[in-house]
Structure formats: C-alpha cells, structure tokens
Short mmCIF file of C-alpha atoms in Angstrom, two decimals:
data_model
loop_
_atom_site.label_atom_id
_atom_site.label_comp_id
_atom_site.label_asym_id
_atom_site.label_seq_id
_atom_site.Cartn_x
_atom_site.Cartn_y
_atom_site.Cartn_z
CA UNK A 28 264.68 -26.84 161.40
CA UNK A 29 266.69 -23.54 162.24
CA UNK A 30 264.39 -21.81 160.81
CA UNK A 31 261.32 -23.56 162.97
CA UNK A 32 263.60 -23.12 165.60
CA UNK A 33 264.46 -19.55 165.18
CA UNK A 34 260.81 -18.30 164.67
CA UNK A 35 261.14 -17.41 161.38
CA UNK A 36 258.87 -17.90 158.50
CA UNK A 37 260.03 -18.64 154.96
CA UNK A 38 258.23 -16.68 152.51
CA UNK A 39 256.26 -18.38 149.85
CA UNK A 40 257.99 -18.60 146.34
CA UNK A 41 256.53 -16.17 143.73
CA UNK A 42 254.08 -17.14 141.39
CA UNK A 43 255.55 -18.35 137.62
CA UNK A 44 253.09 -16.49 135.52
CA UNK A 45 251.18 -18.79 133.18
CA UNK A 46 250.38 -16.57 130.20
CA UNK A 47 246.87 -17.10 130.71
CA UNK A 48 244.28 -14.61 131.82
CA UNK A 49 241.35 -14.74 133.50
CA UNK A 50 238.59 -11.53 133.55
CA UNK A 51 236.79 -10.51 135.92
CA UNK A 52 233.95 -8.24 135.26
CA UNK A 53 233.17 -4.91 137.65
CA UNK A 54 230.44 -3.05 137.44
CA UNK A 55 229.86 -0.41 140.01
CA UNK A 56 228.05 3.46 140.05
CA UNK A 57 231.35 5.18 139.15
CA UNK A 58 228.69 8.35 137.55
CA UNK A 59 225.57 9.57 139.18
CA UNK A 60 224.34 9.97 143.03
CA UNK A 61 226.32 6.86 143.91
CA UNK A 62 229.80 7.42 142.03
CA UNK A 63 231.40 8.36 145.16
CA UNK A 64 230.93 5.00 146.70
CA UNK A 65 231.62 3.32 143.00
CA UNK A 66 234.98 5.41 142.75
CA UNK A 67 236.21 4.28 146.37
CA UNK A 68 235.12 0.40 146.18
CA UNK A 69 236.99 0.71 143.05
CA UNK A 70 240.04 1.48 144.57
CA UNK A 71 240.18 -0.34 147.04
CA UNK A 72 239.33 -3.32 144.47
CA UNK A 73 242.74 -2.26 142.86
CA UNK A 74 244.52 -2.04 145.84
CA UNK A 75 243.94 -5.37 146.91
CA UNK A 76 244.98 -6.90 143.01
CA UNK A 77 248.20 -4.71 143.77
CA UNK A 78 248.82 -7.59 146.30
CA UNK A 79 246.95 -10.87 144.26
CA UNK A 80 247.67 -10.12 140.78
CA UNK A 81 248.20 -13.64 139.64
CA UNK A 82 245.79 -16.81 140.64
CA UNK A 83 247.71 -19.52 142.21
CA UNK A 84 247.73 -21.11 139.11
CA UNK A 85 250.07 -18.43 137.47
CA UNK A 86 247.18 -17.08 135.19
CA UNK A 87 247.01 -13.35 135.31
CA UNK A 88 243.49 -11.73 136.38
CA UNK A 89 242.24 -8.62 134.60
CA UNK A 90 239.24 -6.44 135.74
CA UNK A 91 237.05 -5.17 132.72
CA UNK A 92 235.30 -1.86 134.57
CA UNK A 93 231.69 -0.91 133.60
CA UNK A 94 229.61 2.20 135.12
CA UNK A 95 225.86 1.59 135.52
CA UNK A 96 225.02 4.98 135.32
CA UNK A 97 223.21 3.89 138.69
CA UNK A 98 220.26 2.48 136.19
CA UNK A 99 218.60 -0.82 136.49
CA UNK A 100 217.94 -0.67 132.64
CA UNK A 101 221.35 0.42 131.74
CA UNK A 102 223.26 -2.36 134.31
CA UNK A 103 221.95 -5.26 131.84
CA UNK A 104 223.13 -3.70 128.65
CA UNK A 105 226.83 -3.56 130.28
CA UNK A 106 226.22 -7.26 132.09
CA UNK A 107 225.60 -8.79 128.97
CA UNK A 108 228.43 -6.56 127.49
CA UNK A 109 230.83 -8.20 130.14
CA UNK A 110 229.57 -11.67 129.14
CA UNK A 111 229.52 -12.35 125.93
CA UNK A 112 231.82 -9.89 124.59
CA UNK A 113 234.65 -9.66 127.52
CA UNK A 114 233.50 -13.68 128.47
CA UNK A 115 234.13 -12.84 132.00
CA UNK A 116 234.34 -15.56 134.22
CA UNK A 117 232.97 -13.74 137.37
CA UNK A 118 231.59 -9.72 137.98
CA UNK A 119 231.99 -8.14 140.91
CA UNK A 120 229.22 -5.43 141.67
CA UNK A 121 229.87 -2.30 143.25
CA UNK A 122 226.00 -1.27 142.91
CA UNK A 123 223.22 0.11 144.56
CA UNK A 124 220.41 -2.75 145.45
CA UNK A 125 218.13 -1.07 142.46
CA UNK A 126 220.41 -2.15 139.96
CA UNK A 127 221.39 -5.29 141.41
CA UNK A 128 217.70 -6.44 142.22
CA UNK A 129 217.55 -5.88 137.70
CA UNK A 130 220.43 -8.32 137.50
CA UNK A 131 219.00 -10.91 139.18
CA UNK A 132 216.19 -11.56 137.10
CA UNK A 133 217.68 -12.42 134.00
CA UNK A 134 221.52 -13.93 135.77
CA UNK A 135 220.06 -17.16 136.35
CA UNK A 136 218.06 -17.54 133.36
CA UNK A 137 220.43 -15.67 130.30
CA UNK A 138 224.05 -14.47 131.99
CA UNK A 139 225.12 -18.04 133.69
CA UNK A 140 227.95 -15.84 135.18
CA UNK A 141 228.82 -15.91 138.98
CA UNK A 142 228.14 -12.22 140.26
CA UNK A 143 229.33 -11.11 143.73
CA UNK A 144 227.43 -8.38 145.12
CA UNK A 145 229.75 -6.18 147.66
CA UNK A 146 227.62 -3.14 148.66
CA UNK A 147 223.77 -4.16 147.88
CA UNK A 148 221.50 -5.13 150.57
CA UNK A 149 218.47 -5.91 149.95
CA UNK A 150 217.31 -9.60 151.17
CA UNK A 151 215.55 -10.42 147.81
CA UNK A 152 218.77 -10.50 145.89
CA UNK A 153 219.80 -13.96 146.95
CA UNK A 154 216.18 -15.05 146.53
CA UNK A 155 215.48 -15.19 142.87
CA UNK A 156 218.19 -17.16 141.68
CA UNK A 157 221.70 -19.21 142.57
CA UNK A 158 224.48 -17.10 140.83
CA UNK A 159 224.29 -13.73 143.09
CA UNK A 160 225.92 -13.59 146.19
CA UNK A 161 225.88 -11.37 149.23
CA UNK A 162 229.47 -10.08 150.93
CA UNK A 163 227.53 -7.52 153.06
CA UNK A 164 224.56 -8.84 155.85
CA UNK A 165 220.89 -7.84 154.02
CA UNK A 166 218.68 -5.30 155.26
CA UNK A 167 216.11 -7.52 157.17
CA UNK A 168 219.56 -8.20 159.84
CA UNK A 169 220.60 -4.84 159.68
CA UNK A 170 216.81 -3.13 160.29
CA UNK A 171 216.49 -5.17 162.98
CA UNK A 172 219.99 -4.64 164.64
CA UNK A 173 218.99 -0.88 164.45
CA UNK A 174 215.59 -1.12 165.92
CA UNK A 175 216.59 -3.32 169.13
CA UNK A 176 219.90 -1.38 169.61
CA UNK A 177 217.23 1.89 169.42
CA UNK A 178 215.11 -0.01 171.92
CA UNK A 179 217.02 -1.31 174.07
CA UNK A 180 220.35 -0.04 174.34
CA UNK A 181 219.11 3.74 173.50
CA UNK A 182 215.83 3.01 175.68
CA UNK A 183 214.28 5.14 173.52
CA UNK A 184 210.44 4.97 172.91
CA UNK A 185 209.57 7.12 170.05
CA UNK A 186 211.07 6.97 166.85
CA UNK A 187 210.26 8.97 163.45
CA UNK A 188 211.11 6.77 160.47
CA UNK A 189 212.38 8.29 156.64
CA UNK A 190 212.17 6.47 153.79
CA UNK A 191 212.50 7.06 149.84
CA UNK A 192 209.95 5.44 147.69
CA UNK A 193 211.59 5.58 144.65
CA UNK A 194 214.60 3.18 146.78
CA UNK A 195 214.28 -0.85 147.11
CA UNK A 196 216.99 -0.05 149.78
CA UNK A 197 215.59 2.88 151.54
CA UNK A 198 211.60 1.46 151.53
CA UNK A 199 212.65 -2.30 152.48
CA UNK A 200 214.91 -0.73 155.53
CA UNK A 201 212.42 1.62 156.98
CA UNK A 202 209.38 -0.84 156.96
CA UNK A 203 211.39 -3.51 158.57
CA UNK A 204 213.07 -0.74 161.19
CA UNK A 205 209.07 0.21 161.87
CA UNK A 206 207.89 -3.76 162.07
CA UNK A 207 210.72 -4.24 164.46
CA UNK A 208 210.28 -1.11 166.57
CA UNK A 209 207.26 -1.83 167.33
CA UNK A 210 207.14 -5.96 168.57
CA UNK A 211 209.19 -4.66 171.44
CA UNK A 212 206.87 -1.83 172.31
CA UNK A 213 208.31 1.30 170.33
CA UNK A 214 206.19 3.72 169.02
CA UNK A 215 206.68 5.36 165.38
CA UNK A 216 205.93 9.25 165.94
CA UNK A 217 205.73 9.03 162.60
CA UNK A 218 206.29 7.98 158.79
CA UNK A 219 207.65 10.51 155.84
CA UNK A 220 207.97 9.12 152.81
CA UNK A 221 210.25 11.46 150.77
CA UNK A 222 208.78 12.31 146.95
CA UNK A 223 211.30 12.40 144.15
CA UNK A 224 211.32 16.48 144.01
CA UNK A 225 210.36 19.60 145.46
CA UNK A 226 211.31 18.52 148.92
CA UNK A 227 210.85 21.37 151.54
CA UNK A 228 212.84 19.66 154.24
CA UNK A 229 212.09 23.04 156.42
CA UNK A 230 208.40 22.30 156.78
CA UNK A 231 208.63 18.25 157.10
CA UNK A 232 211.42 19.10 159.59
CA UNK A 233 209.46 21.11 161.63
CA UNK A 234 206.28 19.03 161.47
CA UNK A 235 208.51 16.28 162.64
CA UNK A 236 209.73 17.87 165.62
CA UNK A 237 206.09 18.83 166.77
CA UNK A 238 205.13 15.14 167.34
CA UNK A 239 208.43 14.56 170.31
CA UNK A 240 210.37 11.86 168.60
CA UNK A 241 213.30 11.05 170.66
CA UNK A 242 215.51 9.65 167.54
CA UNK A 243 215.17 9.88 163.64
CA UNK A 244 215.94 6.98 161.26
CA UNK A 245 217.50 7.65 158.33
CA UNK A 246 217.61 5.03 155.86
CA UNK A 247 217.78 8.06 153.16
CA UNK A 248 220.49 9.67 150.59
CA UNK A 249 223.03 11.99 152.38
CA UNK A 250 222.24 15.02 150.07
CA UNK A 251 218.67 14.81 152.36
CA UNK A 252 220.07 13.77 155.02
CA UNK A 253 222.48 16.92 154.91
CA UNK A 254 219.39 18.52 154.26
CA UNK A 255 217.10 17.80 157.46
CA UNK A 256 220.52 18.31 159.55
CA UNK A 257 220.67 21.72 158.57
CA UNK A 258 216.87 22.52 158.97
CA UNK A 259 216.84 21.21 162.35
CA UNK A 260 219.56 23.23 163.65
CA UNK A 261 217.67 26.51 162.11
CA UNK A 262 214.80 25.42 164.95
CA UNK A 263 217.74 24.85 167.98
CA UNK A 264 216.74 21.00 167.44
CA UNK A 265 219.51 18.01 167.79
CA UNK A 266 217.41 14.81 167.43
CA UNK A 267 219.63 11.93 168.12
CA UNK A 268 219.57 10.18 164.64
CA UNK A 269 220.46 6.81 163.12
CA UNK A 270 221.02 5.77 159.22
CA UNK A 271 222.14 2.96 157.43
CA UNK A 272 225.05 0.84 156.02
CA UNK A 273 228.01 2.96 154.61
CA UNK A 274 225.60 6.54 154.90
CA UNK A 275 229.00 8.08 157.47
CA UNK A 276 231.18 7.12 155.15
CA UNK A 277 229.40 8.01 152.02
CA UNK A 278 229.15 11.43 153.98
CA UNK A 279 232.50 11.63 154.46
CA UNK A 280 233.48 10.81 151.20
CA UNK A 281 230.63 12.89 148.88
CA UNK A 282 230.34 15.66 151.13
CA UNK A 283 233.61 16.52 153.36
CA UNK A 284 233.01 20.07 154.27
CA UNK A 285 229.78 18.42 155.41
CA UNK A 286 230.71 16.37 158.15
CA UNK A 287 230.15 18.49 160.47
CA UNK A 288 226.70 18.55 159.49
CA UNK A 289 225.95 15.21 160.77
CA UNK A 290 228.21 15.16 164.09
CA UNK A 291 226.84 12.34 166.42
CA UNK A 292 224.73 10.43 163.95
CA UNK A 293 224.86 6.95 164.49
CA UNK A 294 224.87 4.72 161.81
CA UNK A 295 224.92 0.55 161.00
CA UNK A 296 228.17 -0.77 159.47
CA UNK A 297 230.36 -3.30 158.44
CA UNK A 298 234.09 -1.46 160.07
CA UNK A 299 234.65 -0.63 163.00
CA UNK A 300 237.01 2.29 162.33
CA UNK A 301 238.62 1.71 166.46
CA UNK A 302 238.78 -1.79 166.15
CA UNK A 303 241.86 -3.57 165.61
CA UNK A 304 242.42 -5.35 161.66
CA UNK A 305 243.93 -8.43 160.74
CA UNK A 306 246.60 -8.82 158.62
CA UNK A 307 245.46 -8.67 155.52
CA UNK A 308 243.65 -5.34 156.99
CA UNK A 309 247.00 -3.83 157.35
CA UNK A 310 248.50 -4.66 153.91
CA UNK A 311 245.75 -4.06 151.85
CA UNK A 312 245.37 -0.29 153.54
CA UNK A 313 248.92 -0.03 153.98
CA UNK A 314 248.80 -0.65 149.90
CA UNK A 315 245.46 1.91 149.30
CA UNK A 316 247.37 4.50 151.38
CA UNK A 317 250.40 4.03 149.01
CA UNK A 318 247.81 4.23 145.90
CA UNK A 319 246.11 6.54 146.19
CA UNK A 320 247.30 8.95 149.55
CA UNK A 321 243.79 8.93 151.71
CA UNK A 322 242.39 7.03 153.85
CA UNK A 323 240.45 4.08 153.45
CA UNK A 324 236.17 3.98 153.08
CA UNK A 325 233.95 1.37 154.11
CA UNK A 326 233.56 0.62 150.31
CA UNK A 327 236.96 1.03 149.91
CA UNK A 328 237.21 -1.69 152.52
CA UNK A 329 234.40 -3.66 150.68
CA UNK A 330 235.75 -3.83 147.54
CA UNK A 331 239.01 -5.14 148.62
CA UNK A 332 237.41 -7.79 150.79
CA UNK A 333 235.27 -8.79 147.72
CA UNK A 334 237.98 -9.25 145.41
CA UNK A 335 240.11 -11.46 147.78
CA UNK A 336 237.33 -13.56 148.52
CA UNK A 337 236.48 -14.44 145.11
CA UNK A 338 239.78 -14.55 144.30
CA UNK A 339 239.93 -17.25 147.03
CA UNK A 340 236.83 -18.99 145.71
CA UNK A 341 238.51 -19.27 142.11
CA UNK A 342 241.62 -20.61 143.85
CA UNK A 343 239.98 -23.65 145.35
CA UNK A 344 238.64 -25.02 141.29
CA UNK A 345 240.85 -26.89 139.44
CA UNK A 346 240.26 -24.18 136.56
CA UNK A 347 240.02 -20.72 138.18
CA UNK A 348 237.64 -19.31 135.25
CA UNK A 349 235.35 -22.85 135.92
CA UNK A 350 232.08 -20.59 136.35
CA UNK A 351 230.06 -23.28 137.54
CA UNK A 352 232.85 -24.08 140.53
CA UNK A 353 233.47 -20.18 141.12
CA UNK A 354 229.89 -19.72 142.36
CA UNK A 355 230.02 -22.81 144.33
CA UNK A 356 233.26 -21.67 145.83
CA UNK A 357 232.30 -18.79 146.49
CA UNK A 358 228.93 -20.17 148.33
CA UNK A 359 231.55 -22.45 150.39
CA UNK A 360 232.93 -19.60 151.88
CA UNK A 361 233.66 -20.27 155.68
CA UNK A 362 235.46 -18.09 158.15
CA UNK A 363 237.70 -15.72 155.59
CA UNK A 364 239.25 -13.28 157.11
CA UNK A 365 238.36 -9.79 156.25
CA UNK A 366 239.68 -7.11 157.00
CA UNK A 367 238.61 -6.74 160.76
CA UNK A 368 236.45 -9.94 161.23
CA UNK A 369 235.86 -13.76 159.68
CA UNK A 370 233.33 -13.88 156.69
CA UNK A 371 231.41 -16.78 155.63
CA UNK A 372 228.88 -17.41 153.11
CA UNK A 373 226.66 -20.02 152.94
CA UNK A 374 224.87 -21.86 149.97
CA UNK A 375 221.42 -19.45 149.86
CA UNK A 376 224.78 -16.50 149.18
CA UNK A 377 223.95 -15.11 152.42
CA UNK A 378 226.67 -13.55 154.24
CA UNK A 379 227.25 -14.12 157.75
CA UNK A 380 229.79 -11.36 159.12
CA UNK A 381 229.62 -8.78 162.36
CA UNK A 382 227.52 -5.90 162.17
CA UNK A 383 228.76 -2.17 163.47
CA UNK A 384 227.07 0.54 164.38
CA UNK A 385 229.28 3.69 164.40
CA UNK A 386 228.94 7.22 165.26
CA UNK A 387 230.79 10.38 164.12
CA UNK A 388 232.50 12.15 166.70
CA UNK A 389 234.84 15.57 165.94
CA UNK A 390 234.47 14.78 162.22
CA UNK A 391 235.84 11.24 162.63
CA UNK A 392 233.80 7.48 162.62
CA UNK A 393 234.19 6.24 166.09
CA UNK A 394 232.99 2.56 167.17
CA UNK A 395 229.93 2.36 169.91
CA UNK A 396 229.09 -1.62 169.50
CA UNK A 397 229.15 -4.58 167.98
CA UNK A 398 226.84 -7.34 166.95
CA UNK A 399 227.38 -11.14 166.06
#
C-alpha cells in the first residue's frame, strides 16, 4: 500500500536459473556485400540478450551464429546445420531476401523450425509456407509508400527508376515503385536495369539526366549508389533521390567517409532517428552504447527488436523450445512495443508496424514523415 501510495514500483524478482537451455539459431551476412548490416543486427541481437538472458521459465537461451556468405545455396547447408546438429528451437535471420526467399522452400517441407526474418522484404517470403515470419513491412507496402509520398507529397511528375536484376529485393521494389507511379499519373523518364559488371555509371548517369527526371529511385546497393552520386556531381547535377529500407544506414555504416556523398537522399525506413523511443528503446541502446561504444543502426535496432519479440513469443508456451507453439506465438503477435512504435504480426507472418521515410541532413538521418 505505501508503496502504491508513494508511486513507487517494486521491481520484479530475478529469474532462478533452471539449468536448462534453449538455442536459438542466427544466421545473418556477417561476410560479403551485406556483412555490415549482418555485423550490426548482430549486435544489437546481443545487446538486447544482455537484458533477457534467461526465459521466464529460468532456462538459459544461447544463440548458435552462422554466416551465409550472402548465398542462397550456402544458407541451407548452415539451416540444416542449425537443425539437426545444434536442434535449435527457433533461427533468427539477419539476411538479405535472396537467401531468405532459398529458405523458404524447403522450411516448411524438411526444417519444421520457426524462422523469424528481421531484415528481408520481399512479399513472397510469407507466401510459400507457415514457419517464416516477417518483423519488417514487405516491399509491395514500402514501394508503394515511396511512390505516393513521390507523387503526392513531392508533387513530382517524372521519376527515373534503378533496379538490379541479379536482386529479388532490388527488381520486386522498382517494378512495384513503377506500377504505383504510374496509377496516379507519374511518368517513368526511364528504366536502368544495372548488369552484374562493367558498370560505367558516368555514361548511364549522364544519359539519365538528358531525359529531365525530377527524382531518382534507388532501390540499388550503396557501392552504386555512391557511385551515380559522384558521377552526377562531375555534371553540376543534384537530382533529388529516394532508396529503400535501411540503404542510409547501411551507408552510414559500410561507407562513413561517404556520407557526404549522399547528403539529402531520402530513403524508406523502419526508425525514425528524431522520434521519441519507448522504454525498452532506451535500455536496449543505452545497453548497445555500453557494448560496443557507437551508436545504434537500423539493423542494430532490428535485431534487438527481433530477439525480444521472439523471446516474447517463446514466453507465452508452456515449453519455451515447443516449436510448434513458438511459430504460433510468434504469429499472435499484437501491439509489442518496439523500440519507437507497437508491432504486430498476424497469422499470414505479416508484420504490421509504421513506415519512415528519412533523409540525411549534415551527415546525420533526420525524420521527414511517417506512415501508418
């Protein structure tokens, strides 16, 4: 009573270790084009365990980290790997769409093993099978964000759209950016579709430029999209430009005394790095700060969300390694709170969660808006 009284809260009683463990698999680019975003998702997958070591239950989790070399053929040799020889109870994946796209076509039928996908995008993920699971919005929500925001809160008419073919991601992105653009009257200036080599970013920059787009669209790698910045300021050009999820802070984390490269680029996201955080937020980056000394990325961000959430969904079984229950749990998500905003997932694994779109301004991510 004095303490209701008083406004205090009595902290919870620590959890009486059980002796048990239960592993949870990771698998994540940590080598290759992609390690930068592996290595920070990594951490920030650490820094949250820093603060939920234990399961309610007492029994003691324990990550088992695999690199897919970014390699669809090389991601099932380590899944299977985490299965049958580590007998995970749940993976968390830290991978590209590419890679993840390989996994789902043999979970379902051969692994049997939960798998919560915490960076990959691409809609058809969730749509070949029940065990894979979406923490981030897919790239038919976040094309289309980026097309009307282009439209109508840009007003801009003409757009020139980038893609990679050799990229699930990249090619599913700019197709459904183009469909988009144009049912609400845009017009595409025009299409480049990047080969796997001998780029010359100087001559598709300029032939670009020739046909007046008023914005570029960038769903491509940052090394290019590095690239094309520096070729169009060679010509005295500054195209307003917009890319995809996690591209500023992939930037920012691969190429640092690059940033300056792509000052003002807009891009979608899942932080708004001026917007206020909850508090978890504050604990689990006052924790990565205390780790590891820098700030926080947006897969930094996504890795700890991911591992509290299915650390939440393995709470709510009777057993916490129950696979069957873990993937049910963790498609019974409703209003978690992140790290800024509420995340729910629903039974197709979709993930229903605010999408950003920042901008960098004097070599930091600012906030311009937010979508529901």
């Amino acid at each position: 009573m004095i303490f209701v009284l008083s406004g205090c809260e009595q902290t919870p009683p620590p959890i009486e270790p059980s002796g048990n463990i239960v592993k949870v698999g990771v698998i994540g680019s940590f080598s290759g084009p992609h390690k930068a975003w592996g290595n920070k998702g990594l951490q920030g997958i650490k820094a949250a365990q820093k603060l939920t070591p234990y399961h309610d239950n007492g029994d003691k989790i324990e990550l088992i980290v695999e690199d897919d070399r970014d390699s669809p053929t090389h991601v099932i040799e380590v899944l299977k790997k985490l299965v049958k020889e580590d007998q995970v109870s749940a993976i968390l994946m830290l991978s590209d769409s590419d890679p993840v796209l390989a996994v789902s076509r043999i979970s379902e039928q051969y692994i049997r093993t939960p798998v919560l996908a915490l960076v990959a995008t691409h809609p058809a993920i969730t749509q070949r099978n029940s065990l894979i699971s979406q923490l981030v919005l897919d790239n038919k929500f976040q094309a289309t964000v980026a097309a009307l925001f282009v439209r109508d809160e840009l007003l801009i008419d003409r757009v020139a759209v980038f893609s990679n073919p050799n990229s699930a991601n990249s090619t599913y992105l700019a197709d459904e950016f183009e469909r988009q653009f144009k049912s609400v009257n845009g017009e595409i200036s025009d299409r480049i579709v990047l080969s796997k080599k001998n780029i010359n970013h100087s001559e598709i920059i300029q032939e670009v430029r020739s046909k007046n787009p008023q914005l570029l669209y960038l769903p491509i790698n940052a090394a290019d999209l590095i690239a094309f910045s520096k070729e169009a300021k060679k010509i005295n050009w500054a195209p307003i430009a917009m890319s995809s999820d996690g591209m500023l802070a992939n930037v920012m984390a691969a190429h640092e005394d690059e940033i300056a490269r792509v000052e003002g680029f807009m891009a979608t996201d899942f932080f708004g790095f001026d917007l206020p955080t909850t508090p978890f937020g504050k604990e689990v980056l006052k924790t990565y700060i205390s780790l590891y000394g820098d700030n926080a990325t947006t897969h930094s961000g996504l890795g700890a969300e991911g591992y509290t959430l299915l650390i939440n969904a393995m709470n709510r079984c009777d057993k916490p390694a129950n696979k069957a229950c873990i993937n049910k749990m963790i498609r019974s998500t409703d209003n978690f709170t992140g790290i800024q905003k509420k995340i729910s997932i629903g039974r197709d694994g979709k993930a229903k969660r605010p999408l950003i779109v920042n901008s960098v301004v004097g070599g930091e991510l600012e906030y311009v808006a937010i979508v529901y």
